[in-house]
XYZ file of C-alpha atoms in Angstrom:
654
model
C 4.966 -66.974 -64.642
C 6.168 -64.590 -67.343
C 6.190 -60.815 -67.106
C 5.372 -58.238 -69.789
C 8.361 -56.514 -71.410
C 9.927 -53.634 -69.528
C 8.907 -50.225 -70.883
C 12.498 -49.006 -71.151
C 13.876 -52.282 -72.519
C 14.676 -51.910 -76.214
C 14.739 -55.604 -77.020
C 11.598 -56.388 -75.031
C 13.272 -59.076 -72.937
C 11.076 -61.017 -70.579
C 12.150 -61.824 -67.015
C 10.632 -64.421 -64.728
C 9.553 -62.851 -61.447
C 10.164 -65.673 -59.040
C 12.171 -68.101 -61.130
C 15.475 -69.083 -59.626
C 18.734 -68.592 -61.482
C 19.076 -72.357 -61.574
C 15.782 -72.756 -63.399
C 16.850 -70.112 -65.952
C 19.947 -71.981 -66.987
C 18.224 -75.356 -66.943
C 15.587 -73.975 -69.285
C 18.262 -72.617 -71.635
C 20.014 -75.911 -71.925
C 16.914 -78.040 -72.237
C 15.234 -75.765 -74.752
C 12.269 -74.832 -72.590
C 10.365 -71.724 -73.613
C 7.270 -69.734 -72.971
C 4.984 -69.328 -70.036
C 4.672 -73.045 -69.537
C 8.380 -73.460 -69.135
C 10.694 -73.946 -66.238
C 8.612 -72.443 -63.455
C 5.967 -75.074 -63.982
C 8.626 -77.775 -63.656
C 9.261 -76.968 -60.010
C 6.803 -78.688 -57.669
C 4.523 -76.557 -55.529
C 2.250 -77.119 -52.568
C -1.347 -77.854 -53.482
C -2.542 -75.611 -50.658
C -1.310 -73.465 -47.807
C -2.543 -76.118 -45.375
C -0.204 -78.692 -46.930
C 2.765 -76.392 -46.458
C 1.917 -75.522 -42.857
C 1.429 -79.189 -41.970
C 4.774 -80.016 -43.573
C 6.655 -77.312 -41.644
C 4.892 -78.203 -38.389
C 5.466 -81.906 -38.997
C 9.182 -81.342 -39.507
C 9.720 -79.015 -36.547
C 7.494 -80.968 -34.142
C 9.331 -84.227 -33.630
C 10.279 -86.779 -31.047
C 12.272 -84.181 -29.120
C 9.044 -82.375 -28.243
C 7.763 -85.540 -26.572
C 10.778 -86.564 -24.540
C 13.567 -83.932 -24.572
C 11.529 -80.812 -23.739
C 9.665 -82.486 -20.823
C 12.975 -83.847 -19.516
C 14.597 -80.394 -19.622
C 11.588 -78.925 -17.808
C 11.890 -81.640 -15.191
C 15.614 -81.046 -14.665
C 15.699 -77.259 -14.905
C 13.010 -75.723 -12.763
C 9.736 -76.469 -14.570
C 7.952 -73.173 -15.194
C 11.199 -71.186 -14.934
C 12.679 -73.159 -17.825
C 9.562 -72.528 -19.908
C 9.851 -68.768 -19.379
C 13.503 -68.888 -20.392
C 12.635 -70.985 -23.430
C 9.961 -68.496 -24.560
C 12.412 -65.597 -24.162
C 15.062 -67.263 -26.322
C 12.422 -68.397 -28.810
C 11.287 -64.793 -29.349
C 14.698 -63.130 -29.650
C 16.649 -65.886 -31.432
C 14.380 -68.685 -32.692
C 11.681 -66.740 -34.543
C 14.071 -64.251 -36.288
C 16.331 -67.040 -37.571
C 13.353 -69.150 -38.611
C 11.898 -66.164 -40.487
C 15.259 -65.570 -42.176
C 15.422 -69.142 -43.522
C 11.793 -69.078 -44.667
C 12.285 -65.792 -46.547
C 15.509 -66.934 -48.205
C 14.092 -70.242 -49.427
C 10.777 -68.790 -50.581
C 12.350 -66.005 -52.605
C 15.250 -67.784 -54.271
C 13.246 -71.000 -54.748
C 16.197 -73.324 -54.319
C 17.533 -75.657 -51.654
C 20.157 -74.738 -49.077
C 23.103 -75.070 -51.481
C 21.595 -72.749 -54.073
C 20.444 -70.169 -51.509
C 23.846 -69.542 -49.974
C 25.650 -69.837 -53.293
C 23.300 -67.135 -54.549
C 24.586 -64.727 -51.908
C 28.197 -65.570 -52.693
C 30.037 -68.528 -54.238
C 32.281 -68.451 -51.170
C 29.320 -69.457 -49.002
C 28.285 -72.515 -51.011
C 29.849 -74.751 -48.363
C 27.093 -73.811 -45.912
C 24.551 -75.696 -47.997
C 26.766 -78.749 -48.359
C 27.308 -78.834 -44.585
C 23.538 -78.742 -44.074
C 23.169 -81.729 -46.416
C 25.831 -83.688 -44.541
C 24.189 -83.031 -41.173
C 20.779 -84.025 -42.561
C 22.268 -87.275 -43.798
C 23.833 -88.088 -40.428
C 20.592 -87.275 -38.609
C 18.520 -89.354 -41.035
C 20.748 -92.376 -40.386
C 20.030 -92.607 -36.659
C 16.595 -90.960 -36.638
C 15.151 -93.766 -38.712
C 16.499 -96.236 -36.155
C 14.246 -94.603 -33.552
C 11.339 -95.066 -35.969
C 12.343 -98.734 -36.216
C 12.207 -98.996 -32.403
C 8.711 -97.508 -32.456
C 7.635 -100.089 -35.050
C 9.003 -102.876 -32.844
C 7.143 -101.665 -29.754
C 3.943 -101.030 -31.683
C 4.061 -104.585 -33.010
C 4.509 -105.934 -29.473
C 1.561 -103.880 -28.194
C -0.966 -106.191 -29.849
C -0.980 -108.684 -26.997
C -2.384 -108.913 -23.501
C -0.777 -108.635 -21.083
C 1.920 -106.423 -22.545
C 5.274 -108.253 -22.712
C 6.959 -105.627 -20.511
C 4.449 -105.836 -17.660
C 6.130 -108.707 -15.837
C 9.592 -110.227 -15.596
C 10.082 -113.480 -17.498
C 10.835 -116.736 -15.685
C 13.928 -118.796 -16.385
C 12.677 -122.135 -17.721
C 15.621 -124.032 -16.236
C 15.697 -122.674 -12.677
C 12.013 -121.710 -12.651
C 12.987 -118.363 -11.125
C 12.697 -114.777 -12.290
C 15.484 -113.796 -14.669
C 18.166 -112.163 -12.544
C 18.760 -109.227 -14.898
C 15.056 -108.333 -14.826
C 14.757 -108.810 -11.069
C 17.675 -106.409 -10.543
C 16.083 -103.695 -12.689
C 12.441 -103.612 -13.816
C 10.288 -105.371 -16.436
C 10.271 -102.333 -18.742
C 14.043 -101.808 -18.481
C 14.680 -105.494 -19.099
C 12.416 -105.565 -22.167
C 14.053 -102.430 -23.593
C 17.691 -103.366 -23.069
C 17.498 -107.141 -23.503
C 14.496 -107.976 -25.689
C 14.454 -104.923 -27.976
C 18.137 -103.970 -28.192
C 19.876 -107.084 -26.869
C 22.489 -104.552 -25.834
C 26.133 -105.226 -25.034
C 27.885 -103.966 -21.908
C 29.962 -101.352 -23.746
C 30.565 -99.818 -27.139
C 33.690 -101.979 -27.519
C 31.558 -105.133 -27.597
C 29.857 -104.837 -30.971
C 28.341 -108.303 -31.167
C 26.184 -109.652 -33.978
C 23.320 -107.918 -35.740
C 19.875 -107.902 -34.151
C 17.755 -109.603 -36.859
C 14.390 -108.315 -35.619
C 15.613 -104.730 -35.348
C 17.273 -104.999 -38.765
C 13.906 -105.961 -40.240
C 12.235 -103.032 -38.483
C 14.886 -100.679 -39.872
C 14.248 -102.001 -43.380
C 10.519 -101.397 -42.893
C 11.190 -97.854 -41.645
C 13.287 -96.967 -44.692
C 10.666 -98.548 -46.961
C 7.987 -96.299 -45.443
C 10.147 -93.205 -45.970
C 10.974 -94.202 -49.541
C 7.351 -94.878 -50.515
C 6.160 -91.609 -48.979
C 8.836 -89.515 -50.736
C 9.196 -91.338 -54.033
C 7.325 -88.569 -55.882
C 8.726 -85.663 -53.872
C 6.417 -83.290 -52.032
C 3.476 -84.451 -54.143
C 3.465 -87.787 -52.318
C 4.903 -86.789 -48.923
C 2.457 -83.881 -48.590
C -0.505 -86.243 -48.764
C 0.977 -88.372 -45.982
C 1.384 -85.194 -43.901
C -2.379 -84.828 -43.570
C -2.320 -87.855 -41.295
C 1.216 -87.941 -39.856
C 1.132 -84.306 -38.717
C -2.411 -84.248 -37.294
C -2.683 -87.694 -35.709
C -0.124 -87.024 -32.906
C -2.231 -84.119 -31.615
C -5.307 -86.320 -31.393
C -3.317 -88.902 -29.437
C -1.781 -86.317 -27.076
C -5.216 -84.858 -26.318
C -6.605 -88.347 -25.649
C -3.703 -89.099 -23.321
C -4.145 -85.780 -21.518
C -7.859 -86.376 -20.929
C -7.239 -89.939 -19.763
C -4.238 -88.935 -17.665
C -6.119 -86.128 -15.935
C -8.414 -88.769 -14.446
C -5.520 -90.694 -12.870
C -4.550 -90.498 -9.225
C -1.443 -88.327 -8.959
C -2.094 -86.231 -12.085
C -2.548 -82.996 -10.115
C 0.761 -83.488 -8.314
C 2.500 -84.007 -11.650
C 1.063 -80.812 -13.152
C 1.955 -78.788 -10.057
C 5.508 -80.046 -10.233
C 5.708 -79.111 -13.920
C 4.613 -75.479 -13.552
C 6.180 -74.655 -10.194
C 8.915 -72.113 -11.102
C 12.424 -72.279 -9.672
C 13.787 -68.948 -10.834
C 17.190 -69.499 -9.241
C 18.131 -71.760 -12.162
C 18.330 -68.642 -14.378
C 21.728 -67.999 -12.806
C 23.184 -71.231 -14.197
C 24.955 -71.041 -17.557
C 24.207 -74.700 -18.244
C 20.452 -74.036 -18.180
C 20.782 -71.208 -20.705
C 22.837 -73.476 -22.964
C 20.249 -76.246 -22.800
C 17.354 -73.848 -23.436
C 19.096 -72.279 -26.440
C 19.977 -75.701 -27.830
C 16.369 -76.854 -27.489
C 15.087 -73.735 -29.317
C 17.674 -74.341 -32.006
C 16.730 -77.979 -32.642
C 12.986 -77.591 -32.054
C 12.665 -75.287 -35.074
C 15.047 -77.319 -37.240
C 17.402 -74.402 -37.907
C 20.388 -75.074 -40.142
C 19.152 -78.384 -41.556
C 18.134 -76.845 -44.859
C 14.722 -78.501 -44.595
C 13.005 -75.224 -43.683
C 14.586 -73.622 -46.759
C 13.649 -76.587 -48.959
C 9.990 -76.599 -47.896
C 9.607 -72.828 -48.281
C 11.199 -72.939 -51.738
C 8.004 -74.584 -53.051
C 5.874 -71.606 -51.924
C 4.527 -68.736 -54.047
C 7.009 -65.885 -53.897
C 4.517 -63.490 -52.250
C 3.433 -65.878 -49.500
C 3.419 -64.255 -46.047
C 6.406 -66.120 -44.608
C 6.590 -63.749 -41.611
C 3.201 -64.931 -40.413
C 4.252 -68.521 -41.107
C 7.357 -68.117 -38.947
C 5.358 -66.862 -35.972
C 2.583 -69.421 -36.455
C 4.848 -72.478 -36.801
C 7.016 -71.365 -33.864
C 3.924 -70.885 -31.713
C 2.486 -74.263 -32.674
C 5.833 -75.873 -31.924
C 5.976 -74.377 -28.432
C 2.364 -75.215 -27.610
C 2.984 -78.793 -28.765
C 5.946 -79.017 -26.379
C 3.742 -77.757 -23.539
C 0.980 -80.218 -24.451
C 3.448 -83.116 -24.561
C 4.952 -81.997 -21.236
C 1.501 -81.965 -19.643
C 0.923 -85.527 -20.814
C 4.337 -86.671 -19.594
C 4.060 -85.021 -16.165
C 0.514 -86.305 -15.659
C 1.689 -89.845 -16.381
C 4.847 -89.450 -14.264
C 2.731 -88.098 -11.417
C 0.480 -91.141 -11.669
C 3.532 -93.405 -11.724
C 5.073 -91.664 -8.715
C 1.832 -91.930 -6.760
C 1.656 -95.678 -7.388
C 5.268 -96.185 -6.326
C 4.716 -94.060 -3.218
C 1.681 -96.051 -2.173
C 3.518 -99.353 -2.622
C 6.955 -98.893 -1.149
C 7.923 -95.341 -0.237
C 6.417 -95.126 3.279
C 8.722 -97.688 4.816
C 11.744 -96.265 3.037
C 11.120 -92.650 3.937
C 9.518 -93.034 7.351
C 12.794 -92.313 9.203
C 13.191 -89.107 7.194
C 9.859 -87.688 8.259
C 8.779 -86.616 4.784
C 5.951 -89.028 4.089
C 3.614 -86.171 3.161
C 5.965 -85.241 0.318
C 6.575 -88.767 -0.958
C 5.177 -88.137 -4.442
C 7.214 -84.950 -4.928
C 10.298 -86.742 -3.644
C 9.909 -89.404 -6.356
C 9.254 -86.717 -8.976
C 12.471 -84.961 -7.960
C 14.458 -88.206 -7.953
C 13.251 -90.254 -10.919
C 14.806 -93.639 -11.627
C 17.287 -94.135 -14.481
C 15.693 -94.113 -17.923
C 13.633 -90.908 -17.678
C 16.006 -89.112 -20.057
C 15.785 -89.143 -23.852
C 14.579 -92.374 -25.422
C 14.280 -93.929 -21.969
C 11.347 -91.635 -21.201
C 9.323 -93.175 -24.028
C 10.562 -96.757 -23.985
C 11.000 -97.263 -20.213
C 9.197 -94.755 -17.981
C 6.169 -94.184 -20.210
C 5.712 -97.859 -21.032
C 5.834 -98.666 -17.320
C 3.063 -96.175 -16.613
C 0.920 -97.341 -19.541
C 1.137 -100.909 -18.278
C -0.897 -99.710 -15.274
C -3.648 -98.245 -17.487
C -6.890 -100.153 -17.985
C -6.894 -101.540 -21.548
C -3.126 -101.049 -21.630
C -2.564 -102.617 -25.103
C -4.858 -100.014 -26.677
C -3.017 -97.079 -25.095
C 0.359 -98.591 -25.874
C -0.531 -99.085 -29.537
C -1.840 -95.522 -29.719
C 1.295 -94.104 -28.100
C 3.795 -95.846 -30.354
C 1.714 -95.114 -33.445
C 1.989 -91.467 -32.409
C 5.790 -91.778 -32.072
C 5.898 -93.413 -35.498
C 4.025 -90.515 -37.109
C 6.083 -87.886 -35.284
C 9.250 -89.556 -36.465
C 8.095 -89.977 -40.050
C 6.983 -86.352 -40.464
C 10.374 -85.160 -39.207
C 12.126 -87.721 -41.397
C 10.337 -86.383 -44.484
C 11.686 -82.903 -43.791
C 15.183 -84.202 -43.097
C 15.282 -86.120 -46.369
C 13.911 -83.099 -48.211
C 16.846 -81.119 -46.818
C 19.137 -83.587 -48.630
C 17.280 -84.208 -51.891
C 16.071 -80.703 -52.788
C 19.522 -78.992 -52.782
C 21.050 -81.839 -54.781
C 18.276 -81.839 -57.391
C 18.399 -78.044 -57.683
C 22.155 -77.932 -58.273
C 22.833 -81.045 -60.324
C 20.848 -81.519 -63.529
C 21.485 -85.258 -63.697
C 20.022 -85.794 -60.242
C 17.142 -83.442 -60.955
C 16.140 -85.497 -63.984
C 16.100 -88.734 -61.960
C 14.297 -87.742 -58.778
C 12.799 -91.160 -58.155
C 16.109 -92.943 -58.592
C 17.842 -90.448 -56.301
C 15.226 -90.993 -53.588
C 15.403 -94.784 -53.820
C 19.212 -94.872 -53.853
C 19.409 -92.490 -50.887
C 17.093 -94.712 -48.852
C 19.023 -97.863 -49.806
C 22.312 -96.214 -48.833
C 20.784 -95.022 -45.566
C 19.615 -98.540 -44.726
C 22.992 -100.184 -45.309
C 24.890 -97.567 -43.304
C 22.167 -97.754 -40.656
C 23.053 -101.409 -40.033
C 25.712 -99.947 -37.730
C 22.883 -99.159 -35.303
C 21.273 -102.603 -35.373
C 24.203 -104.477 -33.866
C 24.219 -105.117 -30.130
C 26.191 -101.930 -29.436
C 24.016 -99.948 -31.859
C 22.290 -97.875 -29.172
C 25.645 -96.431 -28.125
C 26.288 -95.286 -31.702
C 22.815 -93.707 -31.810
C 23.785 -91.726 -28.709
C 27.096 -90.711 -30.312
C 25.461 -89.499 -33.518
C 22.714 -87.700 -31.599
C 25.176 -85.881 -29.335
C 27.960 -85.005 -31.764
C 27.085 -85.381 -35.465
C 24.531 -82.560 -35.502
C 25.009 -80.175 -32.569
C 28.314 -78.436 -33.333
C 28.079 -78.587 -37.162
C 24.548 -77.143 -37.140
C 25.535 -74.321 -34.801
C 28.473 -73.514 -37.094
C 26.138 -73.549 -40.115
C 23.651 -71.163 -38.481
C 26.452 -68.827 -37.352
C 27.630 -68.535 -40.967
C 24.051 -68.176 -42.226
C 23.359 -65.319 -39.828
C 26.663 -63.589 -40.532
C 26.234 -63.852 -44.296
C 22.735 -62.327 -44.247
C 23.330 -59.723 -41.535
C 26.790 -58.490 -42.511
C 27.915 -59.817 -45.902
C 24.641 -59.226 -47.717
C 23.343 -56.640 -45.258
C 20.411 -56.911 -42.858
C 18.843 -53.672 -44.137
C 19.191 -54.795 -47.729
C 17.697 -58.184 -46.878
C 14.746 -56.480 -45.184
C 14.297 -54.222 -48.242
C 14.018 -57.282 -50.457
C 11.605 -58.973 -48.059
C 9.450 -55.836 -48.170
C 9.189 -56.095 -51.957
C 8.368 -59.789 -51.684
C 5.689 -59.412 -48.976
C 4.382 -55.984 -50.093
C 4.899 -54.682 -46.543
C 7.954 -54.092 -44.396
C 8.598 -56.306 -41.359
C 9.603 -54.487 -38.148
C 13.076 -52.967 -38.238
C 13.916 -54.762 -34.987
C 14.728 -57.825 -37.093
C 17.807 -56.007 -38.402
C 19.202 -55.580 -34.897
C 18.232 -59.095 -33.874
C 19.989 -60.630 -36.896
C 23.081 -58.440 -36.632
C 23.667 -58.599 -32.894
C 21.359 -60.699 -30.705
C 21.062 -63.810 -32.883
C 24.674 -63.760 -34.013
C 26.102 -63.226 -30.534
C 23.695 -65.782 -29.083
C 24.745 -68.450 -31.594
C 28.449 -67.658 -31.124
C 27.947 -67.943 -27.356
C 26.183 -71.287 -27.786
C 29.026 -72.499 -30.012
C 31.627 -71.427 -27.459
C 29.740 -73.073 -24.582
C 29.404 -76.330 -26.526
C 33.091 -76.350 -27.455
C 34.202 -75.623 -23.883
C 31.972 -78.385 -22.586
C 33.597 -80.857 -24.967
C 37.119 -79.693 -24.109
C 36.821 -79.686 -20.319
C 34.518 -82.694 -19.960
C 35.610 -85.917 -21.611
C 32.730 -87.326 -23.687
C 30.870 -90.154 -21.961
C 27.944 -92.429 -22.741
C 25.475 -94.394 -20.634
C 26.000 -98.157 -20.826
C 23.867 -101.032 -19.557
C 25.458 -103.522 -17.153
C 23.584 -106.792 -17.484
C 25.181 -108.219 -14.327
C 23.875 -105.530 -12.000
C 20.832 -104.691 -14.109
C 21.628 -100.968 -14.003
C 23.010 -98.144 -16.117
C 26.511 -96.812 -15.711
C 28.447 -93.915 -17.243
C 31.534 -94.870 -19.285
C 34.113 -92.838 -21.162
C 34.394 -93.314 -24.892
C 37.460 -95.350 -25.915
C 40.119 -93.755 -28.091
C 38.801 -95.082 -31.408
C 35.296 -93.825 -30.558
C 36.693 -90.353 -29.774
C 38.342 -90.342 -33.201
C 35.042 -91.402 -34.782
C 32.945 -88.691 -33.122
C 35.623 -86.124 -33.973
C 35.455 -87.194 -37.610
C 31.667 -86.810 -37.568
C 32.048 -83.199 -36.469
C 34.879 -82.462 -38.902
C 33.236 -84.086 -41.949
C 29.972 -82.205 -41.358
C 31.693 -78.842 -40.760
C 34.495 -79.048 -43.327
C 32.519 -77.965 -46.436
C 32.158 -74.439 -45.009
C 35.882 -73.541 -44.892
C 36.693 -75.635 -47.974
C 34.108 -73.796 -50.067
C 35.390 -70.423 -48.913
C 39.051 -71.367 -49.429
C 38.562 -72.741 -52.937
C 36.621 -69.658 -53.982
C 39.241 -67.377 -52.428
C 42.082 -69.139 -54.240
C 40.244 -68.591 -57.513
C 40.036 -64.864 -56.919
C 36.424 -64.840 -55.692
C 35.050 -66.442 -58.823
C 32.453 -69.154 -58.694
C 33.647 -72.664 -58.030
C 34.249 -74.766 -61.136
C 31.137 -76.447 -62.356
C 31.232 -80.190 -61.899
C 29.677 -82.442 -64.478
C 25.939 -82.100 -64.266
C 26.028 -79.104 -61.910
C 24.114 -75.951 -62.762
C 26.009 -72.673 -62.785
C 23.650 -69.746 -62.077
C 24.123 -66.636 -64.279
C 24.491 -64.311 -61.291
C 25.756 -61.192 -63.111
C 23.149 -60.895 -65.828
C 20.724 -58.564 -64.069
C 21.135 -55.592 -61.809
C 18.621 -53.886 -59.532
C 17.657 -50.432 -60.686
C 14.936 -47.798 -60.545
C 13.291 -46.336 -63.612
C 13.482 -42.821 -62.160
C 17.012 -42.694 -60.785
C 19.844 -45.091 -60.097
C 19.692 -46.826 -56.766
C 22.455 -45.703 -54.423
C 24.874 -48.511 -53.757
C 24.803 -48.388 -49.962
C 24.833 -52.086 -49.283
C 27.955 -53.459 -50.935
C 29.217 -56.519 -49.216
C 32.923 -57.134 -48.642
C 32.798 -59.996 -51.107
C 31.317 -57.731 -53.803
C 34.031 -55.154 -53.303
C 36.646 -57.859 -53.774
C 35.166 -58.809 -57.100
C 34.489 -55.220 -58.220
C 31.640 -56.312 -60.444
C 27.837 -55.925 -60.547
C 25.874 -57.825 -57.934
C 22.549 -59.603 -58.420
C 20.025 -58.903 -55.720
C 19.388 -61.685 -53.215
C 15.593 -61.709 -53.323
C 13.760 -61.483 -56.678
C 11.948 -58.203 -57.180
C 9.275 -57.015 -59.521
C 9.910 -56.417 -63.213
C 10.121 -52.669 -62.753
C 13.277 -53.080 -60.693
C 15.411 -54.802 -63.359
C 17.035 -53.988 -66.669
C 19.607 -55.768 -68.802
C 23.173 -54.762 -68.137
C 24.638 -52.679 -70.994
C 27.721 -54.889 -71.244
C 25.609 -57.990 -71.951
C 26.980 -59.864 -74.895
C 25.035 -60.793 -77.964
C 25.171 -64.489 -77.166
C 23.517 -63.881 -73.797
C 20.733 -61.861 -75.423
C 19.951 -64.749 -77.724
C 19.881 -67.095 -74.752
C 17.318 -64.932 -72.961
C 15.180 -64.658 -76.071
C 14.896 -68.435 -76.093
C 13.133 -68.234 -72.738
């Protein structure tokens, strides 16, 4: 996309409207020229539908199916939903819109976006890449579990419907008799889990094979970038909705479904007074939209520069919330059916002395058995309920195929948050996209073997709880501060207005500067205090008693989880410190890394100079011209008078 020469430009230089600084330099060095040059080299979505499906597929993940329903169950049902919507509107949507606008305009990954604002902020992008890598390691293990269960669903009866019999004693296996068939199949047959994280044990060969298959699926779908993964999105993003609707219709016909729905929507407003509930709601908003991963920025960077990203932010956020509600309806309908069956079988004689027989179903809903949290909801509680369905293998296969697609669509976005920034900032990697994708998947598989040993589930819990939460909150705090205060919220909104051809509501300025920033700082403080005052624990399986128990992490595990947090967060201060020590100049360019020419153009107006009301502190330190954050139209730029002759020749080559 080339523009006509500026009227007031004596040498008739041509500027690319939406081309990133990275693409400019890459074109110079590779000798690209003309209208068919560097802009055409960057992939783009074939249609708006592809892009929307990709963003929805990334944001709607496994957490919508098991974490959101669990939080509703634990925190007052309808009251938690109201709190979630409130935080989604005042924190989630503004931050989501901010990331979409930044990626779409600068057309680079997370590293390039924050380096574009200031070289001192380049560490934000590297932290996002590290967190994405950690998440990808354990997230693909969950996909491997789904593959294992889906493969075991093609038999009747389902292998987790009944306890196995010991061939020697001809009696039911003690571990299964002490727990339940679904718990025994999950902990013993699928995971072959040890009693603690200290007992690593040997590798689980079946689960190792499933992990290899999971990484192979991710690699094949992403081997050609968004061109290949976008085609997979047509199925992986839409299929889960068809399955959820089928489950809802089938579940609504079950005995106990009404009780489950009533329990879900009944509001307990008193929980609004608990700080813990606010922390959990804010955390769920934060992770549901995928803020801080860099994947949102990466996906939006392949959009046309004038795409209405404000509408996209509201639409994707709304779809995400409605998906969580739909999944919660399915879960509560099934749990209501499960509770009704348990009540009819055994509750009367247990609760008769208490005189609450008429509330037996609600009593079971309020006091669910172990395993209704996190992965246990899908692999224990839900499988137990599906075993009671007519044609149970069909519903089980459908359910785990849905989990597989939910996981894959999120995995695609997570990997894109790693690959796009690296390819945008390192020429060598950008020239070998296929090799980078394959090597990343191979590396992920070999490191992921940590999760396929007998204690692997405990490491999945560790990574899920500590490798992403604190580092991502830190990343988003710096993102918000850099846009709202370093670059300037008003200035950012001015640039968005030029990009969209209309001005978003001014309330976004106040939300970015105060509400979002204070909310994220409060969430960071609450998470840190929780870690300091409550020693980290994990839930272990005791094979002797056939039950779960809470154990404290040993010393070496505490060091490991601390290192996860430090390694993921460290690029932010390191990037700032290195840039500060070099007097605010850009970091030295490593071999193969692209150095954007950030001082070559300055925003101006053909009628009168633009008042410099939005200088950032970092600009004042440098005391030099500042390139605008979001690309504007050709009429807003002119070549700086101090441009050297060599630079003019370089631009002419474009």
